Short mmCIF file of C-alpha atoms and ligand atoms in Angstrom, two decimals:
data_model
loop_
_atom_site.label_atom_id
_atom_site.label_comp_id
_atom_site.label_asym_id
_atom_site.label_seq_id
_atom_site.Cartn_x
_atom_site.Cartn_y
_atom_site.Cartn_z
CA UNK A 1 18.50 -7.45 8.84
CA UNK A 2 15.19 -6.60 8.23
CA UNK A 3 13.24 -8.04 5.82
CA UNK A 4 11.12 -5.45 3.67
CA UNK A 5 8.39 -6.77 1.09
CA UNK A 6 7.45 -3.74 -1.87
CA UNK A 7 4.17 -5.02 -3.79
CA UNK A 8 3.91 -3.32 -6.81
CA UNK A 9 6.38 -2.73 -9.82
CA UNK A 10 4.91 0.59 -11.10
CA UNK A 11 6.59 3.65 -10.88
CA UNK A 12 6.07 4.01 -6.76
CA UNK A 13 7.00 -0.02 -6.40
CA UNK A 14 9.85 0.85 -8.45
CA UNK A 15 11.19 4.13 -6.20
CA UNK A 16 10.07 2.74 -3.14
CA UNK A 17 12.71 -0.12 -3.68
CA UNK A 18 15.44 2.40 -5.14
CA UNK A 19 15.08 4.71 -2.50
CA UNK A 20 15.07 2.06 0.26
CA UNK A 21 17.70 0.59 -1.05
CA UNK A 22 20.06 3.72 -0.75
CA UNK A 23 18.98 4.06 2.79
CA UNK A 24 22.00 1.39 2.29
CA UNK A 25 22.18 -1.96 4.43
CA UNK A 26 19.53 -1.69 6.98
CA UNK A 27 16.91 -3.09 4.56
CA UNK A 28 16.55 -6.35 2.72
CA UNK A 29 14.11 -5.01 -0.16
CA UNK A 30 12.36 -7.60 -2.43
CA UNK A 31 9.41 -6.58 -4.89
CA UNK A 32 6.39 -8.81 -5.69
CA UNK A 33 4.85 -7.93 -9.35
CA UNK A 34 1.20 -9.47 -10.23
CA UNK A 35 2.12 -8.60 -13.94
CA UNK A 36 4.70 -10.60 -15.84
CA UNK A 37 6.89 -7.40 -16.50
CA UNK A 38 7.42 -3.73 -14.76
CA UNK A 39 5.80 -0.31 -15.45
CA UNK A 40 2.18 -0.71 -14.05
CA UNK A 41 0.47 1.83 -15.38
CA UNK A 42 3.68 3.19 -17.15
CA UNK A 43 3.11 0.58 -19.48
CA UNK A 44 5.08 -0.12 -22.51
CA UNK A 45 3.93 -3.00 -24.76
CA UNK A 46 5.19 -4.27 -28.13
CA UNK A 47 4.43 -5.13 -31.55
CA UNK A 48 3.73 -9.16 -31.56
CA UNK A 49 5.64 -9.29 -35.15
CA UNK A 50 8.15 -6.80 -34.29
CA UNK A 51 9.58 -6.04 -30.64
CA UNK A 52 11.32 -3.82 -31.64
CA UNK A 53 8.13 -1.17 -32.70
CA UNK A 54 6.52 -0.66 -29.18
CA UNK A 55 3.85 1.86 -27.71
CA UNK A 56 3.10 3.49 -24.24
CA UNK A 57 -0.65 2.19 -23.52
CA UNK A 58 -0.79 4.18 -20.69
CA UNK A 59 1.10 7.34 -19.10
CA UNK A 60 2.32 9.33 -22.32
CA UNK A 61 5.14 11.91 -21.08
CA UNK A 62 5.59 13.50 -17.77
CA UNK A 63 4.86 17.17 -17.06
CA UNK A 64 7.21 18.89 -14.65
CA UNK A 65 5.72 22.01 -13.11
CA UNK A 66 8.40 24.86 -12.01
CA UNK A 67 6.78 23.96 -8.57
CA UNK A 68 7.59 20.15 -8.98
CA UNK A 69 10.52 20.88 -11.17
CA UNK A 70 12.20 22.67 -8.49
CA UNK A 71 11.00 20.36 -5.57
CA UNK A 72 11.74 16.98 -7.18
CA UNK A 73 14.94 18.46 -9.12
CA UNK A 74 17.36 15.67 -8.41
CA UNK A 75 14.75 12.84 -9.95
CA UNK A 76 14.76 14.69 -12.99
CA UNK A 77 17.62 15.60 -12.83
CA UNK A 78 18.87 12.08 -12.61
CA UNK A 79 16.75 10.77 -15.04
CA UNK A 80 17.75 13.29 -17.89
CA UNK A 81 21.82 12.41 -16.90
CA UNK A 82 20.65 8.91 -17.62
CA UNK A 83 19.29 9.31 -20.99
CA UNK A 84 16.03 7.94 -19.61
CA UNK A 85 13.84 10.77 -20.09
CA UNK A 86 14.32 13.56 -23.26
CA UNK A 87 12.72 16.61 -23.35
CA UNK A 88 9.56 16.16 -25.72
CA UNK A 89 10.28 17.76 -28.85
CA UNK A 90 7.26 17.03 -31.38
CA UNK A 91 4.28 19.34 -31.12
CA UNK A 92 1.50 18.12 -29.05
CA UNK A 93 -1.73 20.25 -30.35
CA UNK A 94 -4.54 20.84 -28.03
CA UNK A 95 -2.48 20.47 -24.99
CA UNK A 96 -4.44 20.99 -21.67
CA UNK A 97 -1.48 22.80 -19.33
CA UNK A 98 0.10 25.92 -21.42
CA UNK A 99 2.20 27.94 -19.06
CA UNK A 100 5.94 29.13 -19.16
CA UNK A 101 8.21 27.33 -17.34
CA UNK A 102 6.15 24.17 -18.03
CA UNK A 103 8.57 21.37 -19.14
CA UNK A 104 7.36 18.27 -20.74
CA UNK A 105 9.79 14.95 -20.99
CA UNK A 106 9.54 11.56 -22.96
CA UNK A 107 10.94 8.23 -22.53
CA UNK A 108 12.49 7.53 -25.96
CA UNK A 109 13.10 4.09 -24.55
CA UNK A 110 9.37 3.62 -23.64
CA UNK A 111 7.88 5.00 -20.58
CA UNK A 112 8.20 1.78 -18.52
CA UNK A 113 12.24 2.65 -18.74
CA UNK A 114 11.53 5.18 -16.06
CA UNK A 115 10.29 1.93 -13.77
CA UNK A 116 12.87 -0.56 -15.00
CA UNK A 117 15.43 2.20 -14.07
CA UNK A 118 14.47 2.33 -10.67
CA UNK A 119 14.12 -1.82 -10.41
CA UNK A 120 17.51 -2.07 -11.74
CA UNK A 121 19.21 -3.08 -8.15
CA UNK A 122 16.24 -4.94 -7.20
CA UNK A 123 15.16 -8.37 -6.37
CA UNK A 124 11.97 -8.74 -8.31
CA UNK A 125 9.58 -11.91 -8.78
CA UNK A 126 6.89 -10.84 -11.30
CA UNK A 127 3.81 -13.40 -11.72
CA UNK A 128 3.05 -12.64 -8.08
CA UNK A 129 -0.13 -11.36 -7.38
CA UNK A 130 -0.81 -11.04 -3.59
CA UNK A 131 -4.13 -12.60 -2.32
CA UNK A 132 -3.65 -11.84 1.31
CA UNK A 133 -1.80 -11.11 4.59
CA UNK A 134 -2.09 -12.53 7.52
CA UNK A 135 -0.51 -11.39 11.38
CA UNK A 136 1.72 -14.56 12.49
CA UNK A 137 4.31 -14.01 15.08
CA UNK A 138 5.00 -10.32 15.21
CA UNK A 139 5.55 -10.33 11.22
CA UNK A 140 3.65 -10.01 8.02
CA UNK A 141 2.82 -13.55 6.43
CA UNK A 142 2.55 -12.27 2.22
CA UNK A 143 0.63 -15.09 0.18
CA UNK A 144 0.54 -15.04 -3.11
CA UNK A 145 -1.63 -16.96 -6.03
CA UNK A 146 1.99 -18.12 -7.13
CA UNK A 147 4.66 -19.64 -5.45
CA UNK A 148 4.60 -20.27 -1.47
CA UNK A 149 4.00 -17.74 1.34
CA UNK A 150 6.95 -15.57 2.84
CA UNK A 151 7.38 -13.57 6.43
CA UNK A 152 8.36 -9.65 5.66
CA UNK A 153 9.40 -7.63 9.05
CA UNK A 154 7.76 -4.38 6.60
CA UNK A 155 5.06 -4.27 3.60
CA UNK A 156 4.56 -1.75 1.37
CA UNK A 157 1.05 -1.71 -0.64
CA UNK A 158 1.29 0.60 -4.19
CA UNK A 159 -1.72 -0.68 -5.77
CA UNK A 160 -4.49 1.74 -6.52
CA UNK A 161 -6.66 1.49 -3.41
CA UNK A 162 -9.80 -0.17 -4.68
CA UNK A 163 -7.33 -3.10 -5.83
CA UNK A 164 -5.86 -2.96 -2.22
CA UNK A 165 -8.91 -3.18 -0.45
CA UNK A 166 -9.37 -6.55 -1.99
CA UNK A 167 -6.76 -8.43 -0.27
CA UNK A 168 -7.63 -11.14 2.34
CA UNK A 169 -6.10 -12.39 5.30
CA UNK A 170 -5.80 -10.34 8.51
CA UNK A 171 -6.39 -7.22 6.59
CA UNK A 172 -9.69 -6.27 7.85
CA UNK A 173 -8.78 -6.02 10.96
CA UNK A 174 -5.23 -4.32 10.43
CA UNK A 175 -7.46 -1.87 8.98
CA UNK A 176 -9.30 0.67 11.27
CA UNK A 177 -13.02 1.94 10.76
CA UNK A 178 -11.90 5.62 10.13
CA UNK A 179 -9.10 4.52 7.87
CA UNK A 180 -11.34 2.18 6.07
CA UNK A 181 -13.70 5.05 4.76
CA UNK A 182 -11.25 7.08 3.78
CA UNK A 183 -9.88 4.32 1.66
CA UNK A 184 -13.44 3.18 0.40
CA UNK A 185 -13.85 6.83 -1.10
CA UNK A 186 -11.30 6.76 -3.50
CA UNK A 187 -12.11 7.20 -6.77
CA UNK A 188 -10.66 6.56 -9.79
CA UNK A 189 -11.58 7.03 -13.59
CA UNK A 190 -11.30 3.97 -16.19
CA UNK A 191 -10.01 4.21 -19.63
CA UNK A 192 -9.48 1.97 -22.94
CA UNK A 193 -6.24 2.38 -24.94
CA UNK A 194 -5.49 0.89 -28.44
CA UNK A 195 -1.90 0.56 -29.89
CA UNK A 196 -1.39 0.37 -33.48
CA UNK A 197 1.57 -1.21 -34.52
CA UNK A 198 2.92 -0.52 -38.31
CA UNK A 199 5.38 -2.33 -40.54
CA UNK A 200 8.23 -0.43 -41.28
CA UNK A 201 8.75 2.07 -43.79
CA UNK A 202 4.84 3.33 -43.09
CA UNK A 203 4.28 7.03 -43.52
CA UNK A 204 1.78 8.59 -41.40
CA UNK A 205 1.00 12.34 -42.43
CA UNK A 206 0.02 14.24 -39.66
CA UNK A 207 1.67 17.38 -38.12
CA UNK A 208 1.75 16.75 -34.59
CA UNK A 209 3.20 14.14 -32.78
CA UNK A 210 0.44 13.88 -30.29
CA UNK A 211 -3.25 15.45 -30.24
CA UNK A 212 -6.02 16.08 -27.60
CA UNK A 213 -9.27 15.22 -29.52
CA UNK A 214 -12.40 17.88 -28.23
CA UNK A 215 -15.10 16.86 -30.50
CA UNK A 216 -15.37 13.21 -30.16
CA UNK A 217 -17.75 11.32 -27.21
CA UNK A 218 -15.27 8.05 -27.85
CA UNK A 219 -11.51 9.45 -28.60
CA UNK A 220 -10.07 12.16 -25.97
CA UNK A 221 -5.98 11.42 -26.98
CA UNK A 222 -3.83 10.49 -30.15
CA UNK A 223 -0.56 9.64 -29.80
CA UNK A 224 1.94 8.81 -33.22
CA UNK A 225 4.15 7.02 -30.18
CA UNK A 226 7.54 6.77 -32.06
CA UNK A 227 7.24 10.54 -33.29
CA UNK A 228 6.03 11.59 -29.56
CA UNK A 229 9.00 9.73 -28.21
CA UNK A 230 11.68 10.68 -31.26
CA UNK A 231 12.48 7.48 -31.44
CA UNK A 232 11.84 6.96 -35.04
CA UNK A 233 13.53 4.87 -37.29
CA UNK A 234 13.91 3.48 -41.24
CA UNK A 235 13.74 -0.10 -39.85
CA UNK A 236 11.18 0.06 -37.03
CA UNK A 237 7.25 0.66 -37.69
CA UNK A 238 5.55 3.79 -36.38
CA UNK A 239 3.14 3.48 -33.94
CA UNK A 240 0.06 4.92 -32.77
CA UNK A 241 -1.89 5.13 -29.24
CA UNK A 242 -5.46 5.95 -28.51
CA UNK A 243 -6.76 6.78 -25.63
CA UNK A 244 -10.76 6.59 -24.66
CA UNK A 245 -12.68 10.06 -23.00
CA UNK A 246 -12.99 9.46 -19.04
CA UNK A 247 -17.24 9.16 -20.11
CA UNK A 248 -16.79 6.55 -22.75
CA UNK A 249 -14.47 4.70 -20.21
CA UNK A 250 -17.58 4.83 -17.70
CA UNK A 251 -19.85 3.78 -19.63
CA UNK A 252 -17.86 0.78 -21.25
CA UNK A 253 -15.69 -0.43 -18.33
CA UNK A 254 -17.72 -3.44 -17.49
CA UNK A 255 -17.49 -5.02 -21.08
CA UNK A 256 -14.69 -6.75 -22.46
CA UNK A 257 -12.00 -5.01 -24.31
CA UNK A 258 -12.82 -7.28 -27.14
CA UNK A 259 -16.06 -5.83 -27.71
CA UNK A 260 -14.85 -2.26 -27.14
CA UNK A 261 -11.72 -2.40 -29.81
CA UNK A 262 -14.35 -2.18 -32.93
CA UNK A 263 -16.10 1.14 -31.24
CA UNK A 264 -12.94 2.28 -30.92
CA UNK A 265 -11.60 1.96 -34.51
CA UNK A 266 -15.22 3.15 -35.70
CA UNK A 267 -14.39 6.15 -33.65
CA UNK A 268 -10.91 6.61 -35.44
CA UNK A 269 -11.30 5.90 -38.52
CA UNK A 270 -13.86 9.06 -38.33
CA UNK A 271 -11.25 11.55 -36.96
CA UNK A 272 -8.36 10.12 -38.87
CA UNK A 273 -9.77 8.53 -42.09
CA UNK A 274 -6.18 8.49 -44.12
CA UNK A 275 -4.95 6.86 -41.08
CA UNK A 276 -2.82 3.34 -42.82
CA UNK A 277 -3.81 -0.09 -41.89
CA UNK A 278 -1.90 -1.39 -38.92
CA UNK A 279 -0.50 -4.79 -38.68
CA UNK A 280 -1.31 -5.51 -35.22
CA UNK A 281 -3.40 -3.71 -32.86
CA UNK A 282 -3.98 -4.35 -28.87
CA UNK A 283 -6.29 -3.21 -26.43
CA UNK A 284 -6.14 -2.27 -23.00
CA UNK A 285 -8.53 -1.81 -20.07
CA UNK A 286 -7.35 0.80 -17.45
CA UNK A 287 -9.97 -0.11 -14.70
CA UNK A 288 -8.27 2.36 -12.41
CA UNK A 289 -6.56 4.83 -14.83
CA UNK A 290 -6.18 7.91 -13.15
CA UNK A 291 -7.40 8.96 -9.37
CA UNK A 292 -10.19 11.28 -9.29
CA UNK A 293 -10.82 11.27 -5.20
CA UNK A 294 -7.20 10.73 -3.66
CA UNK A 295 -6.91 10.18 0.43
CA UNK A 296 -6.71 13.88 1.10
CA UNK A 297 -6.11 13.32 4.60
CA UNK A 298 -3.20 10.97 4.47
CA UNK A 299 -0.27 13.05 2.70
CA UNK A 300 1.70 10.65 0.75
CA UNK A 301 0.77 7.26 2.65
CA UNK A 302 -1.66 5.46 5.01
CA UNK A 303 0.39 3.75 7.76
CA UNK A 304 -1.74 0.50 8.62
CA UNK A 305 0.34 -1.32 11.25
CA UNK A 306 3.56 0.23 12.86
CA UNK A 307 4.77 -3.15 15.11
CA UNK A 308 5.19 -4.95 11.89
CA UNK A 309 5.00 -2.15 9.76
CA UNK A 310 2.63 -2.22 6.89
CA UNK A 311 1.99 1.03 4.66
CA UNK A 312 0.11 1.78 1.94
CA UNK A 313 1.28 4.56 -0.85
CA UNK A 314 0.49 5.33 -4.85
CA UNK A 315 -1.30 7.70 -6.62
CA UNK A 316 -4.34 7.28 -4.64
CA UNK A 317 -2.62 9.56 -1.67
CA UNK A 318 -1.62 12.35 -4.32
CA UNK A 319 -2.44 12.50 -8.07
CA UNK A 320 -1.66 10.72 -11.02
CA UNK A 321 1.16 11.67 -12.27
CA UNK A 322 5.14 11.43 -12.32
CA UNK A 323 5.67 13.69 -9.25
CA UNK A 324 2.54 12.17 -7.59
CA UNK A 325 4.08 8.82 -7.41
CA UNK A 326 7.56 11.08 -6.24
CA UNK A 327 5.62 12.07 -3.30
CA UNK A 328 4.10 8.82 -1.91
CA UNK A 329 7.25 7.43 -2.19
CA UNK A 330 9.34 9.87 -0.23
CA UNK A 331 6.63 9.70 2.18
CA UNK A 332 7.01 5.75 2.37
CA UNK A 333 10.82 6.32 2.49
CA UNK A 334 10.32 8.99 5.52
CA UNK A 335 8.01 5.82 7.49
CA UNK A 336 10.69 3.69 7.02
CA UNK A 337 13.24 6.32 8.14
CA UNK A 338 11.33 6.86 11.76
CA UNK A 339 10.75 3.28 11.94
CA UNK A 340 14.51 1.41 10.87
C1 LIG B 401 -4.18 6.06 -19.73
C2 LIG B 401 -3.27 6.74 -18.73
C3 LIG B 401 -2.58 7.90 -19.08
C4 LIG B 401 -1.72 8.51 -18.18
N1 LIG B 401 -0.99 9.59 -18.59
C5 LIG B 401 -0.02 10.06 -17.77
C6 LIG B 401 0.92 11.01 -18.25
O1 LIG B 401 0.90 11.39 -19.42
N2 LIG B 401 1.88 11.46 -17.40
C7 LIG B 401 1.97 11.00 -16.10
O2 LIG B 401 2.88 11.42 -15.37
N3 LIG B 401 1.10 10.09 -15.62
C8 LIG B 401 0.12 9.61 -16.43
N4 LIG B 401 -0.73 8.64 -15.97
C9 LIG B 401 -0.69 8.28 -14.54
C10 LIG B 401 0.50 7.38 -14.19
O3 LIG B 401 0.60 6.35 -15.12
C11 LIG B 401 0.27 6.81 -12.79
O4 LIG B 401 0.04 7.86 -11.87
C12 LIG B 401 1.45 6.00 -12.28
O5 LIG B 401 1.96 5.14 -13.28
C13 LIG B 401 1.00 5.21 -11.07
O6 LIG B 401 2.07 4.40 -10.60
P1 LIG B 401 1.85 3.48 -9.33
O7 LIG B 401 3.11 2.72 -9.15
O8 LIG B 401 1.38 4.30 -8.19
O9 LIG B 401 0.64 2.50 -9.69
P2 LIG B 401 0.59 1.31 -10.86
O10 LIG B 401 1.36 1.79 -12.00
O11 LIG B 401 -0.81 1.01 -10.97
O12 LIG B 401 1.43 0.17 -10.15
C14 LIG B 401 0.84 -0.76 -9.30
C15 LIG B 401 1.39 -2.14 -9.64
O13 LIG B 401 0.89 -3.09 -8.71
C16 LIG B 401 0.58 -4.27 -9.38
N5 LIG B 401 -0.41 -4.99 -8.57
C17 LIG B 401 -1.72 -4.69 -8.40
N6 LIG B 401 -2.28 -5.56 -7.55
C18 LIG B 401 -1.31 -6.42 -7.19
C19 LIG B 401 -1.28 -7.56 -6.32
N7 LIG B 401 -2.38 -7.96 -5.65
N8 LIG B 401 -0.12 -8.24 -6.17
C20 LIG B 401 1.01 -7.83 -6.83
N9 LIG B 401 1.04 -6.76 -7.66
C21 LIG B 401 -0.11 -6.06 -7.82
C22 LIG B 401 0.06 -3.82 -10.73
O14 LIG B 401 0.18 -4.85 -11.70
C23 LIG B 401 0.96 -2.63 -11.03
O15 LIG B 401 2.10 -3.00 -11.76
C24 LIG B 401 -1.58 7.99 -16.87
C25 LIG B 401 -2.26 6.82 -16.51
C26 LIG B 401 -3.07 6.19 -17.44
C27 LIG B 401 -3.73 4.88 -17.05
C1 LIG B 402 1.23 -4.03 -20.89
O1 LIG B 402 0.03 -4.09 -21.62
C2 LIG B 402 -0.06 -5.19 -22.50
C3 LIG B 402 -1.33 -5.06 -23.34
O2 LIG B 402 -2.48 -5.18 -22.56
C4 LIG B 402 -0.02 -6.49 -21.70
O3 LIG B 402 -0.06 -7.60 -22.56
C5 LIG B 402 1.27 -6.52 -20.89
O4 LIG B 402 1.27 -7.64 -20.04
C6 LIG B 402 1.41 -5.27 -20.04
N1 LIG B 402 2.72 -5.28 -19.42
C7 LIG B 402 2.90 -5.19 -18.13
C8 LIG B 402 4.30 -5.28 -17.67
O5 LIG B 402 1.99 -5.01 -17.31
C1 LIG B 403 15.73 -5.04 -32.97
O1 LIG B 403 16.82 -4.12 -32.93
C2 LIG B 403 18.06 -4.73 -32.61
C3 LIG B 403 19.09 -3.63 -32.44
O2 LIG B 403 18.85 -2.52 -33.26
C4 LIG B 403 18.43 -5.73 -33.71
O3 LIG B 403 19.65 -6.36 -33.41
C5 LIG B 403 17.32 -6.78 -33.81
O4 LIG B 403 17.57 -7.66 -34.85
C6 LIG B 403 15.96 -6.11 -34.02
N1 LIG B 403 14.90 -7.13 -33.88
C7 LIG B 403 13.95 -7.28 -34.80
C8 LIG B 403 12.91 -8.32 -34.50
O5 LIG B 403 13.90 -6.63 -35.84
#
């Protein structure tokens, strides 16, 4: 049986495994996660006093299209019969995309539930970031800072591209010249993203469950997180998300979050000054938040060896969103289908 290698637990990582493994039996699938838990960039982290009072750092609530409703139907579809995704029900002001037939969907259980759905039959080792691959004996030799090296028949990549173009090993020259430029011009933008976590039984007064912000160089997005997913309860703290404008992510993506997190609760405390103290706040830097330049060429995927087969897929070969990550990962599965 073949053995088949996904690096990556985001939301691709995560539906690359699912769908290979209902290809049913051809496949062994394993999936190697750098991070210590799933969800990537569909990140949901928690309240250090309080697991139970969590908050999406990154992706907020996904935004089906009637295009993309109708094409990837049976993922939402699926996802809805699951309780894992709701239709969003608080009022989001400012919102970018007002059409008809627009539907918008939250994870009440936190947006990495999406990923964790998708993992759920899989073998994954998290704590395993991969440093390099090498060629040996007609197979792909995975090394990893953790843990010893393993032989995979198939790889899958799902990394933004800039982090894939890091790994060592045979790599350069599995890589051609033409498919290395078109990899070296993605682009991607970088964002900072505070969660405020609040003990329970805090009010916080505001009419909208989420808010794009227009008028501040630092603040672009609000999000009251429990509200935004209706997940709110007497015995669980609200919490609140902030994300940074894609120009204040520029300019402050080589410092450490450390030294952003005050200019970011400067910022706040000017567009929401009755905003409550929070108990606990964290900061994240999205180095590669969302892609700007994808692949264009390359619909879905970048196939980088066939004889062993190693392919590359994520956001960076559509866009950066839910139905994005959809399409790489029915192009992976339609490799895999040609090749097993
Ligand atoms: C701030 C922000 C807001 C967003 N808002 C929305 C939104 O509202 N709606 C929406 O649909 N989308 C949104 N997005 C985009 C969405 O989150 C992404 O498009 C999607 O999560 C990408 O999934 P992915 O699996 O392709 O990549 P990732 O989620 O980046 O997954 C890649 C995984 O690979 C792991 N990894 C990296 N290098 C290695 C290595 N060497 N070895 C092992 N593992 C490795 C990473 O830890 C990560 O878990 C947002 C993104 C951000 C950052
Ligand atoms: C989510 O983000 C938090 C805050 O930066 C981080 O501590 C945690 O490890 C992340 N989780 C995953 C699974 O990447
Ligand atoms: C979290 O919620 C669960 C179920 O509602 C409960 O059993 C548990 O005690 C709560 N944990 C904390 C830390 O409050």
């Amino acid at each position: 049986m073949a053995r088949v290698l996904v690096v990556g637990a985001g939301l691709t990582g995560g539906l690359c495994a699912a769908l290979l493994l209902r290809l049913r039996g051809r496949m062994r699938v394993a999936v190697w996660e750098a991070a210590r838990g799933p969800g990537g960039r569909m990140n949901t982290s928690r309240d250090p006093h309080d697991s139970n009072c969590t908050a999406d750092l990154g992706a907020q609530y996904i935004t089906a299209t009637p295009y993309f409703a109708e094409k990837h139907q049976s993922f939402y579809e699926e996802l809805v019969s699951r309780g894992v995704l709701k239709p969003l029900l608080g009022s989001v002001e400012g919102i970018t995309i007002k059409d008809e037939g627009i539907c918008n969907y939250v994870a009440p259980r936190g947006i990495s539930s999406i990923v964790k759905y998708y993992l759920s039959d899989s073998d994954v080792l998290y704590n395993r970031h991969v440093t390099r691959i090498n060629l040996k004996e007609g197979k792909l030799e995975v090394c990893c800072d953790s843990g010893p090296a393993e032989m995979f028949d198939a790889v899958v990549l799902t990394m933004p591209v800039p982090q894939m173009l890091k790994l060592q090993g045979d790599m350069k020259t599995l890589i051609s010249e033409s498919q290395r430029q078109r990899l070296e011009a993605v682009r991607f933008s970088s964002r900072f993203a505070l969660a405020l976590f609040y003990e329970a039984g805090t009010r916080i007064d505001e009419p909208w469950a989420a808010k794009y912000i227009v008028d501040n160089p630092c603040i672009r997005f609000i999000s009251i997180d429990s509200k935004k997913r209706s997940s709110e309860s007497p015995e669980v703290g609200p919490s609140v998300v902030v994300h940074t404008t894609v120009q204040f992510g520029a300019e402050n993506v080589d410092k450490e979050k450390g030294d952003v997190e005050p200019l970011i609760l400067e910022q706040l405390q000017k567009v929401l000054p009755a905003l409550p103290k929070p108990t606990s706040i964290k900061c994240h830097k999205w180095r590669f938040s969302q892609v700007t330049e994808a692949v264009s060429s390359e619909p879905g995927q970048m196939t980088l060896s066939i004889q062993p087969l190693l392919v590359v897929g994520g956001d960076s070969f559509t866009h950066s969103n839910f139905d994005g990550c959809v399409e790489s990962a029915l192009a992976v599965l339609n490799v895999f289908k040609c090749h097993f």
